[in-house]
Amino acid sequence: MATATTELIQGPIRANRRTKDLVKDLRPGDVAFIRHADLDATAARALIDCQPAAVLNASTAITGRYPNRGPGLLLEAGIPFVDSLEESLFLSALNSQHPMCYVRGGDIQFGACSGSGIRYSTSELEKRLESAKANLQNELQSFARNTLEYIEEEKSILLDPIDLPDLKTKLSDRHVLIVVRGEGYKEDLKAIADYVAEVRPALIGVDGGADALLQEGWKPDIIIGDMDSVSDQALRCGAELIVHGYVNRDREVPGLERLKALGLTSSVFHAPGTSEDVAILLADEKGATLIVAVGTHFSMVEFLDKGRGGMASTFLVRLRTGAKLLDAKGIGRLWATRSKPATREIAMLVIAAMFPVGVIAIYSPWFRTVLTTLRLTFQGK
């Protein structure tokens, strides 16, 4: 991990209230200005992919609720990170035309604005994470209590029939790959590339998961979600579009307006839970034989990263789906850390493979004739 330095860092400043929207416009060398409490791993990885010169935060990246991994990932990537800056600075950056920003230690200056924050170092990060770990038990109790309370409200997922949208894409008697842009999704997608090529499952992208599929060269068959983090390019790729609608009294469908503005047609699927839960339900109810999930959220820290205080719908969906659901989370890291054969072992394998060939050659008449000819030639010299 990097430590705080006093070197001068500079680059055009870009700000957005939502980190996932900021990364769409962020360019290498920019200074990213976010307002993100408890910076999560997924957001941090998205920032890292953009190669910013530095990241500034007008909030507290580690509040102490739980040990979130985002700030640590930025430091591991060697990206300077200044936390807890004034809200007024963020608003000024938000309304600016990307002036040059100068960062030295925890001090920043752009245009007529200047201020100071906390420049994260290894020691500062470790101190804050230790404090957050001490609070984890309290957070776990609250998380478990919320999950049990919401199970009562969302038990319809497990018990009631589901009003499914009509699909053009055939899912019955097929494998279905569902992709969410969650922790480790890139590594896991690369690890199952052979599976996708050989089995050719139906491909479902959950919001930004559609962009993840396109980045790997695979066109999604279905895009499902509230359509807030998927690109226009992905929406126009020709996939079936299904908007996740709420199940409240008003049955709101927030993502529908965006698709209408783009001139795209879609179906609406009203169901409780997260969009990734709804995607799994859709594949299951449409008769998929196996559902492979990449990037989905299941641990408590992942749900806290998403700002959810419980996981009732996800728990119920996995109960309903059973053994049909295969979670590919972490497969990329498992494959990447597999033991590689040493040079000595490879040499021994080659020798073992060549041994029977050598024995056959030595006892063959042709080889003995060659040896006799060579012996007589050298004796003649």
Short mmCIF file of C-alpha atoms in Angstrom, two decimals:
data_model
loop_
_atom_site.label_atom_id
_atom_site.label_comp_id
_atom_site.label_asym_id
_atom_site.label_seq_id
_atom_site.Cartn_x
_atom_site.Cartn_y
_atom_site.Cartn_z
CA MET A 1 0.00 0.00 0.00
CA ALA A 2 1.07 3.55 -0.69
CA THR A 3 1.81 6.04 2.05
CA ALA A 4 1.01 9.72 2.13
CA THR A 5 3.58 11.96 0.40
CA THR A 6 3.95 15.68 -0.25
CA GLU A 7 4.51 15.37 -3.99
CA LEU A 8 2.37 17.65 -6.17
CA ILE A 9 -0.37 15.86 -8.08
CA GLN A 10 -2.45 17.62 -10.69
CA GLY A 11 -5.22 16.94 -13.17
CA PRO A 12 -8.63 18.23 -14.32
CA ILE A 13 -11.19 17.81 -11.57
CA ARG A 14 -14.43 15.93 -12.21
CA ALA A 15 -17.23 15.51 -9.67
CA ASN A 16 -20.53 13.66 -9.46
CA ARG A 17 -22.93 12.88 -6.65
CA ARG A 18 -22.94 9.21 -7.66
CA THR A 19 -19.64 7.41 -8.04
CA LYS A 20 -21.05 4.99 -10.61
CA ASP A 21 -22.08 7.95 -12.77
CA LEU A 22 -18.76 9.71 -12.34
CA VAL A 23 -16.75 6.79 -13.70
CA LYS A 24 -18.65 7.00 -16.99
CA ASP A 25 -16.98 10.37 -17.72
CA LEU A 26 -13.71 9.96 -15.81
CA ARG A 27 -10.53 9.92 -17.92
CA PRO A 28 -7.00 8.77 -17.07
CA GLY A 29 -5.17 11.57 -15.24
CA ASP A 30 -8.33 13.28 -13.96
CA VAL A 31 -8.81 14.07 -10.29
CA ALA A 32 -12.02 12.32 -9.22
CA PHE A 33 -14.16 14.09 -6.62
CA ILE A 34 -16.78 11.84 -5.00
CA ARG A 35 -19.16 12.07 -2.08
CA HIS A 36 -19.22 8.49 -0.90
CA ALA A 37 -19.52 7.36 2.72
CA ASP A 38 -18.13 3.86 3.41
CA LEU A 39 -16.50 3.57 -0.01
CA ASP A 40 -17.17 0.03 -1.21
CA ALA A 41 -14.93 -2.33 -3.16
CA THR A 42 -17.01 -2.25 -6.36
CA ALA A 43 -16.96 1.56 -6.54
CA ALA A 44 -13.23 1.63 -5.75
CA ARG A 45 -12.45 -0.88 -8.51
CA ALA A 46 -14.49 1.18 -10.98
CA LEU A 47 -12.45 4.25 -10.03
CA ILE A 48 -9.17 2.33 -10.34
CA ASP A 49 -10.11 1.17 -13.85
CA CYS A 50 -10.36 4.84 -14.88
CA GLN A 51 -6.75 5.50 -13.75
CA PRO A 52 -7.34 8.86 -12.00
CA ALA A 53 -4.43 10.94 -10.78
CA ALA A 54 -6.10 11.12 -7.35
CA VAL A 55 -9.44 10.56 -5.65
CA LEU A 56 -11.02 13.16 -3.34
CA ASN A 57 -13.98 12.46 -1.06
CA ALA A 58 -16.42 14.94 0.47
CA SER A 59 -17.59 12.34 2.96
CA THR A 60 -16.04 9.80 5.32
CA ALA A 61 -14.74 6.77 3.43
CA ILE A 62 -14.63 4.60 6.58
CA THR A 63 -17.33 5.66 9.04
CA GLY A 64 -16.60 2.76 11.40
CA ARG A 65 -19.83 0.87 10.77
CA TYR A 66 -18.00 -2.05 9.16
CA PRO A 67 -14.57 -2.71 7.59
CA ASN A 68 -15.25 -1.67 3.99
CA ARG A 69 -12.48 -2.40 1.47
CA GLY A 70 -12.72 0.54 -0.94
CA PRO A 71 -10.04 2.88 0.49
CA GLY A 72 -7.58 0.01 0.85
CA LEU A 73 -7.98 -0.94 -2.79
CA LEU A 74 -7.22 2.64 -3.87
CA LEU A 75 -4.03 2.64 -1.83
CA GLU A 76 -3.02 -0.78 -3.14
CA ALA A 77 -3.43 0.60 -6.67
CA GLY A 78 -1.13 3.52 -5.79
CA ILE A 79 -3.88 6.14 -6.18
CA PRO A 80 -3.63 9.08 -3.72
CA PHE A 81 -6.81 9.41 -1.67
CA VAL A 82 -7.88 12.51 0.29
CA ASP A 83 -10.90 11.99 2.54
CA SER A 84 -13.31 14.12 4.60
CA LEU A 85 -13.14 17.28 2.48
CA GLU A 86 -15.63 20.10 2.92
CA GLU A 87 -19.02 19.80 1.24
CA SER A 88 -18.63 23.32 -0.18
CA LEU A 89 -15.57 22.18 -2.13
CA PHE A 90 -17.51 19.32 -3.64
CA LEU A 91 -20.36 21.62 -4.70
CA SER A 92 -17.89 24.03 -6.29
CA ALA A 93 -16.27 21.18 -8.23
CA LEU A 94 -19.69 19.88 -9.23
CA ASN A 95 -20.61 23.21 -10.82
CA SER A 96 -17.21 23.86 -12.40
CA GLN A 97 -15.91 23.29 -15.92
CA HIS A 98 -13.20 20.82 -14.84
CA PRO A 99 -10.43 23.26 -13.86
CA MET A 100 -6.95 21.98 -13.04
CA CYS A 101 -6.80 20.63 -9.49
CA TYR A 102 -3.61 20.54 -7.43
CA VAL A 103 -3.17 18.03 -4.61
CA ARG A 104 -0.27 18.09 -2.17
CA GLY A 105 -0.56 15.88 0.88
CA GLY A 106 -4.08 16.48 2.20
CA ASP A 107 -4.36 19.97 0.70
CA ILE A 108 -6.23 20.63 -2.54
CA GLN A 109 -6.75 23.70 -4.70
CA PHE A 110 -8.69 24.32 -7.90
CA GLY A 111 -9.75 27.67 -9.33
CA ALA A 112 -10.42 29.99 -6.40
CA CYS A 113 -11.22 27.07 -4.06
CA SER A 114 -8.89 25.43 -1.58
CA GLY A 115 -9.24 23.15 1.41
CA SER A 116 -7.73 20.32 3.45
CA GLY A 117 -8.72 16.75 4.16
CA ILE A 118 -7.20 13.53 5.46
CA ARG A 119 -4.60 12.03 3.14
CA TYR A 120 -4.88 8.29 3.66
CA SER A 121 -1.76 6.34 4.49
CA THR A 122 -1.27 2.70 5.43
CA SER A 123 -1.20 3.45 9.15
CA GLU A 124 -4.29 5.69 8.97
CA LEU A 125 -6.17 3.03 7.03
CA GLU A 126 -5.25 0.24 9.44
CA LYS A 127 -6.26 2.31 12.46
CA ARG A 128 -9.70 3.07 11.00
CA LEU A 129 -10.30 -0.52 9.89
CA GLU A 130 -9.44 -1.87 13.35
CA SER A 131 -12.01 0.47 14.84
CA ALA A 132 -14.59 -0.67 12.26
CA LYS A 133 -13.90 -4.34 13.01
CA ALA A 134 -14.64 -3.69 16.69
CA ASN A 135 -18.13 -2.49 15.67
CA LEU A 136 -18.82 -5.45 13.40
CA GLN A 137 -20.66 -7.45 16.06
CA ASN A 138 -23.19 -4.63 16.59
CA GLU A 139 -23.67 -4.31 12.84
CA LEU A 140 -24.19 -8.08 12.52
CA GLN A 141 -26.92 -8.07 15.16
CA SER A 142 -28.73 -5.21 13.42
CA PHE A 143 -28.31 -6.89 10.02
CA ALA A 144 -29.73 -10.20 11.26
CA ARG A 145 -32.67 -8.45 12.96
CA ASN A 146 -33.53 -6.51 9.79
CA THR A 147 -33.27 -9.65 7.66
CA LEU A 148 -35.75 -11.52 9.87
CA GLU A 149 -38.17 -8.59 9.88
CA TYR A 150 -38.12 -8.25 6.09
CA ILE A 151 -38.52 -11.99 5.57
CA GLU A 152 -42.03 -11.63 6.96
CA GLU A 153 -42.76 -8.82 4.48
CA GLU A 154 -41.16 -10.52 1.47
CA LYS A 155 -42.18 -14.14 2.09
CA SER A 156 -44.36 -13.90 -1.03
CA ILE A 157 -41.17 -14.58 -3.01
CA LEU A 158 -41.14 -18.07 -1.57
CA LEU A 159 -44.84 -18.80 -1.33
CA ASP A 160 -46.82 -16.92 -3.99
CA PRO A 161 -46.97 -17.50 -7.77
CA ILE A 162 -45.04 -14.91 -9.79
CA ASP A 163 -46.52 -12.83 -12.61
CA LEU A 164 -43.77 -13.27 -15.19
CA PRO A 165 -43.23 -11.08 -18.26
CA ASP A 166 -43.35 -12.70 -21.69
CA LEU A 167 -39.92 -13.40 -23.16
CA LYS A 168 -38.66 -13.83 -26.70
CA THR A 169 -35.47 -15.42 -25.41
CA LYS A 170 -35.81 -19.14 -24.64
CA LEU A 171 -34.61 -20.00 -21.14
CA SER A 172 -36.27 -23.36 -20.60
CA ASP A 173 -33.96 -26.40 -20.63
CA ARG A 174 -30.92 -24.13 -20.95
CA HIS A 175 -28.11 -22.93 -18.76
CA VAL A 176 -28.43 -19.25 -17.87
CA LEU A 177 -25.53 -16.98 -16.92
CA ILE A 178 -26.52 -13.96 -14.79
CA VAL A 179 -23.91 -11.21 -14.47
CA VAL A 180 -23.88 -8.43 -11.87
CA ARG A 181 -21.05 -5.91 -11.57
CA GLY A 182 -20.21 -7.00 -8.05
CA GLU A 183 -16.93 -7.80 -6.34
CA GLY A 184 -14.55 -9.86 -8.49
CA TYR A 185 -16.86 -10.08 -11.50
CA LYS A 186 -14.11 -9.42 -14.06
CA GLU A 187 -11.86 -12.22 -12.84
CA ASP A 188 -14.79 -14.63 -12.59
CA LEU A 189 -16.01 -13.87 -16.12
CA LYS A 190 -12.56 -14.54 -17.54
CA ALA A 191 -12.34 -17.78 -15.57
CA ILE A 192 -15.57 -19.15 -17.08
CA ALA A 193 -14.88 -18.03 -20.66
CA ASP A 194 -14.43 -21.64 -21.83
CA TYR A 195 -17.74 -22.60 -20.22
CA VAL A 196 -19.55 -19.78 -22.06
CA ALA A 197 -17.94 -20.74 -25.37
CA GLU A 198 -18.76 -24.45 -25.04
CA VAL A 199 -22.19 -24.42 -23.37
CA ARG A 200 -23.48 -21.11 -24.85
CA PRO A 201 -25.83 -20.28 -21.96
CA ALA A 202 -28.46 -17.56 -22.22
CA LEU A 203 -26.83 -14.33 -21.01
CA ILE A 204 -28.61 -11.99 -18.60
CA GLY A 205 -27.00 -8.71 -17.57
CA VAL A 206 -28.31 -7.06 -14.42
CA ASP A 207 -27.99 -3.31 -15.07
CA GLY A 208 -24.23 -2.67 -15.48
CA GLY A 209 -23.69 -6.41 -15.79
CA ALA A 210 -24.75 -5.98 -19.42
CA ASP A 211 -21.73 -3.72 -20.00
CA ALA A 212 -19.53 -6.34 -18.31
CA LEU A 213 -20.74 -8.94 -20.81
CA LEU A 214 -20.11 -6.63 -23.77
CA GLN A 215 -16.59 -5.90 -22.52
CA GLU A 216 -15.87 -9.63 -22.72
CA GLY A 217 -17.22 -9.74 -26.27
CA TRP A 218 -20.54 -11.37 -25.38
CA LYS A 219 -23.88 -9.83 -26.32
CA PRO A 220 -26.48 -10.15 -23.55
CA ASP A 221 -29.77 -11.79 -24.46
CA ILE A 222 -31.64 -10.01 -21.67
CA ILE A 223 -30.94 -6.87 -19.65
CA ILE A 224 -32.92 -6.54 -16.43
CA GLY A 225 -32.87 -3.96 -13.64
CA ASP A 226 -33.88 -0.43 -12.77
CA MET A 227 -31.65 0.79 -15.64
CA ASP A 228 -29.68 3.30 -13.57
CA SER A 229 -26.15 1.97 -14.09
CA VAL A 230 -26.23 0.44 -17.58
CA SER A 231 -24.86 2.38 -20.55
CA ASP A 232 -26.90 3.59 -23.52
CA GLN A 233 -24.66 1.45 -25.72
CA ALA A 234 -25.63 -1.70 -23.84
CA LEU A 235 -29.32 -0.80 -23.90
CA ARG A 236 -29.12 -0.43 -27.68
CA CYS A 237 -27.26 -3.71 -28.27
CA GLY A 238 -30.44 -5.58 -29.23
CA ALA A 239 -31.05 -7.42 -25.95
CA GLU A 240 -34.54 -7.87 -24.50
CA LEU A 241 -35.12 -5.16 -21.90
CA ILE A 242 -36.98 -5.90 -18.67
CA VAL A 243 -37.47 -3.12 -16.15
CA HIS A 244 -37.63 -4.11 -12.49
CA GLY A 245 -40.78 -2.52 -11.05
CA TYR A 246 -41.55 -1.93 -7.41
CA VAL A 247 -44.31 -3.82 -5.60
CA ASN A 248 -45.52 -0.91 -3.50
CA ARG A 249 -49.04 0.45 -3.86
CA ASP A 250 -48.05 2.79 -6.68
CA ARG A 251 -46.11 0.01 -8.48
CA GLU A 252 -43.50 2.53 -9.58
CA VAL A 253 -41.16 1.72 -12.49
CA PRO A 254 -38.35 4.33 -12.26
CA GLY A 255 -36.29 2.91 -15.12
CA LEU A 256 -39.08 3.07 -17.67
CA GLU A 257 -38.69 6.79 -18.38
CA ARG A 258 -35.10 6.40 -19.46
CA LEU A 259 -35.95 3.68 -21.97
CA LYS A 260 -38.82 5.72 -23.38
CA ALA A 261 -36.50 8.69 -23.81
CA LEU A 262 -34.13 6.43 -25.78
CA GLY A 263 -37.00 5.15 -27.91
CA LEU A 264 -36.60 1.58 -26.66
CA THR A 265 -39.35 -0.91 -25.89
CA SER A 266 -39.34 -3.04 -22.77
CA SER A 267 -41.31 -5.28 -20.44
CA VAL A 268 -41.93 -4.66 -16.75
CA PHE A 269 -41.42 -7.26 -14.02
CA HIS A 270 -42.95 -6.29 -10.67
CA ALA A 271 -41.30 -8.27 -7.90
CA PRO A 272 -39.84 -7.64 -4.42
CA GLY A 273 -36.13 -7.79 -3.78
CA THR A 274 -33.06 -6.60 -5.62
CA SER A 275 -32.70 -6.68 -9.40
CA GLU A 276 -30.27 -9.59 -9.18
CA ASP A 277 -32.83 -11.52 -7.12
CA VAL A 278 -35.44 -10.80 -9.77
CA ALA A 279 -33.11 -12.03 -12.54
CA ILE A 280 -32.57 -15.33 -10.71
CA LEU A 281 -36.33 -15.71 -10.16
CA LEU A 282 -36.99 -15.06 -13.85
CA ALA A 283 -34.49 -17.69 -15.00
CA ASP A 284 -35.79 -20.22 -12.48
CA GLU A 285 -39.47 -19.73 -13.29
CA LYS A 286 -38.79 -19.81 -17.04
CA GLY A 287 -37.34 -23.30 -16.70
CA ALA A 288 -33.55 -22.88 -16.74
CA THR A 289 -31.77 -26.14 -15.92
CA LEU A 290 -28.78 -24.40 -14.31
CA ILE A 291 -28.27 -20.77 -13.25
CA VAL A 292 -24.68 -19.54 -12.98
CA ALA A 293 -24.38 -16.24 -11.09
CA VAL A 294 -21.35 -13.94 -11.39
CA GLY A 295 -20.83 -10.85 -9.23
CA THR A 296 -23.95 -11.31 -7.13
CA HIS A 297 -24.06 -10.17 -3.50
CA PHE A 298 -24.49 -12.55 -0.60
CA SER A 299 -22.22 -11.69 2.32
CA MET A 300 -23.14 -9.16 4.99
CA VAL A 301 -20.29 -6.81 4.00
CA GLU A 302 -21.42 -6.88 0.37
CA PHE A 303 -24.95 -5.92 1.39
CA LEU A 304 -23.67 -3.16 3.66
CA ASP A 305 -21.61 -1.94 0.70
CA LYS A 306 -24.85 -1.65 -1.26
CA GLY A 307 -26.47 0.27 1.59
CA ARG A 308 -28.87 -2.52 2.50
CA GLY A 309 -29.44 -3.40 6.14
CA GLY A 310 -30.67 -6.94 5.44
CA MET A 311 -30.77 -9.70 2.87
CA ALA A 312 -34.27 -11.13 3.17
CA SER A 313 -35.11 -11.27 -0.55
CA THR A 314 -31.77 -12.82 -1.50
CA PHE A 315 -32.11 -15.45 1.21
CA LEU A 316 -35.64 -16.34 0.09
CA VAL A 317 -34.71 -16.43 -3.61
CA ARG A 318 -31.86 -18.84 -2.94
CA LEU A 319 -34.16 -21.02 -0.86
CA ARG A 320 -36.65 -21.09 -3.72
CA THR A 321 -34.04 -21.78 -6.40
CA GLY A 322 -32.15 -24.46 -4.50
CA ALA A 323 -29.33 -26.46 -6.07
CA LYS A 324 -30.16 -25.08 -9.52
CA LEU A 325 -28.23 -21.92 -8.63
CA LEU A 326 -24.43 -22.05 -8.88
CA ASP A 327 -22.59 -19.02 -7.52
CA ALA A 328 -19.33 -18.48 -9.44
CA LYS A 329 -18.07 -15.86 -6.99
CA GLY A 330 -14.36 -16.14 -6.40
CA ILE A 331 -13.70 -18.72 -9.09
CA GLY A 332 -11.37 -16.29 -10.87
CA ARG A 333 -9.27 -15.78 -7.75
CA LEU A 334 -9.21 -19.54 -7.09
CA TRP A 335 -8.02 -20.22 -10.63
CA ALA A 336 -5.45 -17.41 -10.51
CA THR A 337 -3.89 -18.79 -7.32
CA ARG A 338 -3.72 -22.39 -8.44
CA SER A 339 -0.23 -23.89 -8.04
CA LYS A 340 1.81 -23.69 -11.23
CA PRO A 341 4.15 -26.57 -12.10
CA ALA A 342 7.80 -25.70 -11.46
CA THR A 343 10.43 -25.83 -14.23
CA ARG A 344 11.96 -28.99 -12.69
CA GLU A 345 8.55 -30.71 -12.68
CA ILE A 346 7.94 -29.77 -16.32
CA ALA A 347 11.41 -31.10 -17.28
CA MET A 348 10.72 -34.41 -15.50
CA LEU A 349 7.40 -34.75 -17.33
CA VAL A 350 9.13 -34.18 -20.68
CA ILE A 351 11.83 -36.76 -19.83
CA ALA A 352 9.21 -39.28 -18.74
CA ALA A 353 7.27 -38.75 -21.96
CA MET A 354 10.40 -39.12 -24.12
CA PHE A 355 11.73 -42.25 -22.36
CA PRO A 356 9.64 -44.85 -24.24
CA VAL A 357 10.41 -43.06 -27.52
CA GLY A 358 14.13 -43.32 -26.75
CA VAL A 359 13.94 -47.00 -25.89
CA ILE A 360 12.12 -47.79 -29.15
CA ALA A 361 14.64 -45.75 -31.15
CA ILE A 362 17.70 -47.42 -29.58
CA TYR A 363 16.46 -50.92 -30.40
CA SER A 364 15.28 -50.12 -33.91
CA PRO A 365 17.49 -51.39 -36.85
CA TRP A 366 17.46 -47.94 -38.47
CA PHE A 367 18.84 -46.22 -35.38
CA ARG A 368 21.56 -48.90 -34.93
CA THR A 369 22.59 -48.46 -38.58
CA VAL A 370 22.92 -44.69 -38.07
CA LEU A 371 25.07 -45.21 -34.95
CA THR A 372 27.34 -47.67 -36.80
CA THR A 373 27.76 -45.24 -39.71
CA LEU A 374 28.67 -42.38 -37.35
CA ARG A 375 31.17 -44.57 -35.46
CA LEU A 376 32.93 -45.68 -38.66
CA THR A 377 33.00 -42.08 -39.94
CA PHE A 378 34.70 -40.73 -36.81
CA GLN A 379 37.13 -43.71 -36.71
CA GLY A 380 38.08 -42.96 -40.33
CA LYS A 381 39.03 -39.42 -39.35
#
